[in-house]
XYZ file of C-alpha atoms in Angstrom:
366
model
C 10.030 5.697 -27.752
C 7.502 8.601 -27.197
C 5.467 8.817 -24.478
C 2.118 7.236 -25.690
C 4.376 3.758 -26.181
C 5.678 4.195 -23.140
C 2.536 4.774 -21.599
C 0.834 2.065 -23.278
C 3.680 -0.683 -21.855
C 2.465 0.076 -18.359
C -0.180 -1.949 -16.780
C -1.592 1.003 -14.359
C -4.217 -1.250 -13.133
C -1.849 -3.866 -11.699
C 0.647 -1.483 -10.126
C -2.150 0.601 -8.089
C -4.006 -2.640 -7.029
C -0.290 -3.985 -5.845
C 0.329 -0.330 -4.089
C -3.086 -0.197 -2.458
C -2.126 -4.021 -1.387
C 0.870 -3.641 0.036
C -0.152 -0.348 2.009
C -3.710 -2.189 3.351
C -1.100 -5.570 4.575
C 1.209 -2.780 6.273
C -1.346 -0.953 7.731
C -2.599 -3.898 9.238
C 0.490 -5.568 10.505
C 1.143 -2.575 12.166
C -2.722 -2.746 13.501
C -1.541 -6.480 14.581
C 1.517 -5.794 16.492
C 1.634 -2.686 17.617
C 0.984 -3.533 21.264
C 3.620 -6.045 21.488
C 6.710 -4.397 20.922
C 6.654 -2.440 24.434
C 10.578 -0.779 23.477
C 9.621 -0.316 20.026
C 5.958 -0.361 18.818
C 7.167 0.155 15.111
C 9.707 -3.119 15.279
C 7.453 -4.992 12.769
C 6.324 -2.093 11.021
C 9.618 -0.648 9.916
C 10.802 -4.372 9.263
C 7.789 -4.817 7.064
C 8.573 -1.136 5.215
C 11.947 -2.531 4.424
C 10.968 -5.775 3.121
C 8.070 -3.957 0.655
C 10.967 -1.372 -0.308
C 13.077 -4.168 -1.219
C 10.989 -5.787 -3.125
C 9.802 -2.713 -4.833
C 13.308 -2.595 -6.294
C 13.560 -5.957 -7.476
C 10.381 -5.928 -9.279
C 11.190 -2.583 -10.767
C 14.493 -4.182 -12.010
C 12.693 -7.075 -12.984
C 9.956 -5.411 -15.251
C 12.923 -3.957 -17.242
C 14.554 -6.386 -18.502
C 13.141 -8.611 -21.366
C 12.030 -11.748 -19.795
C 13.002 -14.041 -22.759
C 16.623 -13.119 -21.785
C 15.736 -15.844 -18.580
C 15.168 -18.638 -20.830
C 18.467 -19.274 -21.871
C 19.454 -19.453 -17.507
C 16.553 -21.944 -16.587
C 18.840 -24.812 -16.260
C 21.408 -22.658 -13.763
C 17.979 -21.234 -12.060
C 16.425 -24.400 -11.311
C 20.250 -25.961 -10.472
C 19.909 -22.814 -7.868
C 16.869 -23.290 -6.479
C 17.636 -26.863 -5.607
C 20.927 -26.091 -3.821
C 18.787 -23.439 -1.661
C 16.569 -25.850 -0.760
C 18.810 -28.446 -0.127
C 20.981 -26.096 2.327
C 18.359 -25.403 4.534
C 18.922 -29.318 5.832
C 22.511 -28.122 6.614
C 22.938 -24.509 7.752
C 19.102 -23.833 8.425
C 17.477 -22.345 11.573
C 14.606 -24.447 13.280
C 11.605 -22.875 14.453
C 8.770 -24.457 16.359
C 9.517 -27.695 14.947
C 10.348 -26.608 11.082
C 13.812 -25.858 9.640
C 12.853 -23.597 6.897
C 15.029 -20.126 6.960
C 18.446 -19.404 6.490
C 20.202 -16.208 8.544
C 21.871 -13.673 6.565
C 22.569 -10.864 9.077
C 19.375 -9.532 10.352
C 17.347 -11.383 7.912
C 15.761 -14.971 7.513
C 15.998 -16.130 4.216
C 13.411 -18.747 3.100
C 14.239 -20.218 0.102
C 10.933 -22.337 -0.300
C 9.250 -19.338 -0.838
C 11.476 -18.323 -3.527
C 11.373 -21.367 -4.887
C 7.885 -20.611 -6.025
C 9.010 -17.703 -8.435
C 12.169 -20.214 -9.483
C 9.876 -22.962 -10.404
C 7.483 -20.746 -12.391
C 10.451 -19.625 -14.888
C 11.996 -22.869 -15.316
C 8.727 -24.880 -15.342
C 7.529 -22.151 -18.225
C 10.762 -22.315 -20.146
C 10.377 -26.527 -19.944
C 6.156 -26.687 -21.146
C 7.084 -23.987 -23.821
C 10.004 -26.308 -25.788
C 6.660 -28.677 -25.899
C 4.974 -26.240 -27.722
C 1.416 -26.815 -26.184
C 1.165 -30.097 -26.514
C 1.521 -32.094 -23.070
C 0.093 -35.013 -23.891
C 2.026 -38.041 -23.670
C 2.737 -39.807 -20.882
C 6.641 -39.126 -21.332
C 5.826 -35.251 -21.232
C 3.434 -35.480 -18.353
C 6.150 -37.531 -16.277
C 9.008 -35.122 -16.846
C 6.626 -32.178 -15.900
C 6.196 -33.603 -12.646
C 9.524 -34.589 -12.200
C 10.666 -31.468 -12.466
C 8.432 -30.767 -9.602
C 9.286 -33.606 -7.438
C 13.075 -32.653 -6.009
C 12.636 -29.255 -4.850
C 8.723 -30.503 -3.642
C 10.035 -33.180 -1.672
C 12.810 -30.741 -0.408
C 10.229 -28.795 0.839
C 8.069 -31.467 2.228
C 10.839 -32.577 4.253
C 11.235 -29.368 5.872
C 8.449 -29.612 6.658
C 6.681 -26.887 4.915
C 3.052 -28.493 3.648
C 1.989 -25.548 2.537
C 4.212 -24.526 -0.015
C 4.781 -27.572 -0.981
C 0.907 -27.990 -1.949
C 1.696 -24.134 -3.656
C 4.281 -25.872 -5.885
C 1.503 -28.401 -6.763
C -0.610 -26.140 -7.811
C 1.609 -23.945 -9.987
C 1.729 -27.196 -12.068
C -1.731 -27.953 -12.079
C -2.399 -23.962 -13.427
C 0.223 -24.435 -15.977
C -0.158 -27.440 -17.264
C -4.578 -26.302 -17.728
C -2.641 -23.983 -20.577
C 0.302 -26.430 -21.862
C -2.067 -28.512 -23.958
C -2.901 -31.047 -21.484
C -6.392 -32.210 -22.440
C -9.361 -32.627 -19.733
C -8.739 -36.771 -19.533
C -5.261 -36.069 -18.753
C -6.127 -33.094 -16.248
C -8.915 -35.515 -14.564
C -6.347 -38.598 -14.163
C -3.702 -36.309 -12.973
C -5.991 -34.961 -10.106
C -7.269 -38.947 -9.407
C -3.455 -39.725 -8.756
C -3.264 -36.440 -6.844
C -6.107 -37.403 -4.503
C -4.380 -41.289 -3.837
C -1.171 -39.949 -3.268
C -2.727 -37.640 -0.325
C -4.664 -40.879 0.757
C -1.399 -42.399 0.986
C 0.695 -39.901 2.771
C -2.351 -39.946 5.295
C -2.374 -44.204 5.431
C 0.833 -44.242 6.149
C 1.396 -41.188 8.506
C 3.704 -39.346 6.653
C 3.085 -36.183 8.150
C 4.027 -34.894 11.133
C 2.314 -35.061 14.247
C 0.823 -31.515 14.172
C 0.075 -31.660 10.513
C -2.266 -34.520 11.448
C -3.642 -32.930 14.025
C -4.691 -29.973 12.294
C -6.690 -32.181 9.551
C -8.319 -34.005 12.596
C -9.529 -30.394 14.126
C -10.663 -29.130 10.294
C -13.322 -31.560 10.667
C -14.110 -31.353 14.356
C -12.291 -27.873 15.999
C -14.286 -28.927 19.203
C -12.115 -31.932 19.609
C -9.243 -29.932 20.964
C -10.138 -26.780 21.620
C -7.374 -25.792 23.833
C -4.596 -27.511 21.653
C -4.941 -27.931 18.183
C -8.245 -26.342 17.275
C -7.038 -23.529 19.416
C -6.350 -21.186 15.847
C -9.271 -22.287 14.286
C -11.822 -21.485 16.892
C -10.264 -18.163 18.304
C -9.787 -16.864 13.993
C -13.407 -17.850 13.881
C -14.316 -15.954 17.223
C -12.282 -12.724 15.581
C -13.835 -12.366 11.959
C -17.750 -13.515 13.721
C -17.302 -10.596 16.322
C -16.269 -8.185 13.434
C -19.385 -7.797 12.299
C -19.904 -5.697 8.861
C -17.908 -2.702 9.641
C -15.842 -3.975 12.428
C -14.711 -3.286 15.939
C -12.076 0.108 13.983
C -8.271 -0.148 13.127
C -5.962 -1.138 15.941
C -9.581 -2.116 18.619
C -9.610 -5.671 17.914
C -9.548 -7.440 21.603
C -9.353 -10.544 20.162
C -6.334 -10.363 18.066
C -4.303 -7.439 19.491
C -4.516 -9.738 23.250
C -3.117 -12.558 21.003
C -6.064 -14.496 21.855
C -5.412 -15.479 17.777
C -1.929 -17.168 17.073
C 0.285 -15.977 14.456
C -2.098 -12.982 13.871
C 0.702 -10.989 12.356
C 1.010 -13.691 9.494
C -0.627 -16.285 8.462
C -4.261 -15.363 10.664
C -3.935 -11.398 9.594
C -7.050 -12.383 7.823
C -8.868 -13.159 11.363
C -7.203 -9.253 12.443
C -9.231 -7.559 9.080
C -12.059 -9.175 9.759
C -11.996 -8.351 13.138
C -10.805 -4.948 12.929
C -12.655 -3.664 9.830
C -15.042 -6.568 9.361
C -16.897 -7.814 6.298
C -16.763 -4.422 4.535
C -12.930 -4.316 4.794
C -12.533 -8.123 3.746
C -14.623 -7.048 0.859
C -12.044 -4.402 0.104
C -9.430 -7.050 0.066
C -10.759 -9.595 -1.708
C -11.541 -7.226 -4.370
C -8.374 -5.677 -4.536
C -6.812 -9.492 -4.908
C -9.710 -10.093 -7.984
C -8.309 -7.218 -10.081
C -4.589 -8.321 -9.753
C -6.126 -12.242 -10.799
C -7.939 -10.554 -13.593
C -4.860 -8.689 -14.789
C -2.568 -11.611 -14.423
C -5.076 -13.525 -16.690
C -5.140 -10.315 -19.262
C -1.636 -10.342 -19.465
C -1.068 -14.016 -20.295
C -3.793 -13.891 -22.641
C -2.217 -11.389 -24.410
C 2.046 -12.338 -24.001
C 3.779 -12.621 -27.227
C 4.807 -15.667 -26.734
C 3.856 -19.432 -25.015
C 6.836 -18.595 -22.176
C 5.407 -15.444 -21.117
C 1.387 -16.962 -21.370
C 3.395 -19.714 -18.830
C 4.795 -17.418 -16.300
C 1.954 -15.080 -15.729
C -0.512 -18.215 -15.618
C 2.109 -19.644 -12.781
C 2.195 -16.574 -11.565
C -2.003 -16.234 -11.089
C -2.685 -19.960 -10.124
C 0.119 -19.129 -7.177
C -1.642 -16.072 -5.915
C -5.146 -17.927 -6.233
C -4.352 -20.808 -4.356
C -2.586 -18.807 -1.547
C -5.370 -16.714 -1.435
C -8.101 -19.058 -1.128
C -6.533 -21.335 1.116
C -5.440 -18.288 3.202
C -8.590 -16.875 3.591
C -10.487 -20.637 4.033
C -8.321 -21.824 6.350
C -8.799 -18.101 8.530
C -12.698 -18.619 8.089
C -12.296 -22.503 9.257
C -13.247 -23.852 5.323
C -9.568 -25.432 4.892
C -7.319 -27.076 6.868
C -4.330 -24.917 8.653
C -1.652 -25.186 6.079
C 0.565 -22.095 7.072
C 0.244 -20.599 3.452
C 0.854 -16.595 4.222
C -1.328 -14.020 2.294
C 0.149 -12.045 -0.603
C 1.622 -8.727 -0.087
C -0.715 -8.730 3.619
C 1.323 -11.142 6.042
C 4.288 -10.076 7.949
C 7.564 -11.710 6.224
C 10.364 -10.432 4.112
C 11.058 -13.717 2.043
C 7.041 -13.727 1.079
C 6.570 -10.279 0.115
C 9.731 -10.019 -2.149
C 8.727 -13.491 -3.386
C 5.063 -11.703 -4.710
C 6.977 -8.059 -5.427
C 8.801 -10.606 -7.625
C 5.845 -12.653 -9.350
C 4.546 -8.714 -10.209
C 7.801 -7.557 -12.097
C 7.637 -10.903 -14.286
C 3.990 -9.914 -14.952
C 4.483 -6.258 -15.502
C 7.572 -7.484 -17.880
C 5.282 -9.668 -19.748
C 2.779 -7.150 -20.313
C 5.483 -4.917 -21.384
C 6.694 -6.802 -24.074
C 3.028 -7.936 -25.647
C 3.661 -6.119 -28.884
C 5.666 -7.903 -31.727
């Protein structure tokens, strides 16, 4: 192959708005943490290093092989992914009332968020053998049942917020499977009663109801539940346009904001660099959307258009629930930000979704 091929199998784009991504979300955990670790100040930063290393590798390996080789393994992959899940129940670790990550030596593996780049392949490999037309109702019911076991796995956990993730993988895909607009609007109808129901009939945890309570009045409870909401709110307001400067934010670095090292990082950018460095994210997260779109636009085949579409409507969602439930505009789901949050099971998850993309784009030409 000479080197204009080569060149032209790259997607340059993609990879520096990834790079600049994962060096702004390490920057900033550092930022976040920092003054916590009084032995080690780096604990979380080197951990976080590793992780993006890691990950690195795997979507490097990942890019080079020829995705259609998956296709043949969905049935083993998804058989996987349920067994993962399922183990949690047995051998997992709980954590402030979820049991959600296995141990394996120094790390905690959480297989719901690998789940995410499991379902994608299968769930591509299973709307592809319809060739683009989900239409009947025999279709549309075994799409979603291949959804349901490892979503209810996850629900169980609990885990709300991946398990909503899942949801709207299949939503995303399903827009590009041939499902046509009645279908799509029914679909979200039943969507909408089954939340109704889950509500009626308390089906959520106690917490998980409280924190849909405070997303329509944070005042009610502003020591207990609202508590994240109000004090992420209090961080991003104070930030101003150019913020209080890297590693000066008061409000997050005194922990004033929960979880500021994951799922609220949002509330320490804001804070710390203020609107003009949220801008700077947000931007950087449109171009790898944009590319994701290009490159399923452009796949060779129906599989590959599947997997980078999963691929963008599970970045979009995280993102905009991330960032709305940070700026008080969605209820606290404890979805983490791509490639920003601290968390080794996330950020290879996303390194992951990249190397799929990256091999799609790859292999556009017939």
């Amino acid at each position: 192959m000479d080197l204009v091929k080569l060149v032209r199998r790259v997607d340059f784009i993609l990879i520096l708005a990834v790079i600049a991504l994962l060096c702004y979300g390490t920057l900033m955990v550092y930022s976040a943490t920092y003054p916590q670790e009084a032995q080690d100040p780096y604990y979380y930063l080197k951990r976080q290093i590793t992780w993006v290393i890691l990950g690195i590798l795997v979507a490097v390996t990942i890019s080079c092989l020829d995705y259609n080789w998956l296709r043949p393994y969905t049935t083993p992959i998804y058989i996987l992914n349920i067994i993962l899940l399922a183990s949690v129940s047995f051998v997992g670790r709980s954590t402030l009332g979820a049991q959600r990550w296995i141990p394996i030596g120094f790390f905690l593996f959480q297989p719901s968020e690998f789940a995410k780049a499991m379902l994608i392949i299968t769930l591509s490999a299973f709307l592809a053998s319809r060739r683009g037309e989900i239409t009947s109702a025999k279709d549309l019911s075994l799409a979603f049942a291949h959804i349901a076991l490892p979503l209810i796995l996850i629900f169980k956990q609990p885990d709300l917020g991946t398990a909503l993730v899942l949801a709207a993988i299949l939503m995303g895909m399903l827009l590009v499977a041939g499902t046509s607009l009645r279908n799509y609007v029914i679909i979200i109808a039943i969507g909408i009663l089954i939340c109704f129901l889950i509500i009626h009939f308390n089906l959520l945890k106690d917490y998980q109801m409280k924190r849909l309570i405070v997303y329509l009045n944070p005042d009610i409870d502003p020591l207990g539940a609202g508590y994240h909401l109000l004090q992420s709110k209090i961080a991003i307001g104070s930030g101003g346009f150019f913020g209080k400067g890297l590693f000066s934010g008061s409000q997050t670095n005194l922990r004033f904001v929960p979880a500021h090292h994951t799922d609220f990082i949002f509330a320490v950018i804001g804070e710390e660099l203020g609107f003009l460095g949220a801008a700077i994210l947000l931007g950087l997260y449109s171009v790898i959307i944009a590319r994701g779109i290009r490159i399923a636009t452009t796949a060779r085949n129906l599989f590959g258009t599947l997997m980078a579409i999963g691929v963008v409507s599970m970045w979009l969602f995280q993102i905009l629930v991330n960032v709305g439930m940070n700026l008080g505009i969605m209820p606290i789901t404890g979805i983490p930000l791509p490639f920003i949050s601290y968390g080794g099971s996330s950020m290879i998850t996303n390194l992951i979704a990249t190397g799929l993309l990256l091999n799609i784009y790859a292999r556009r030409f017939k």
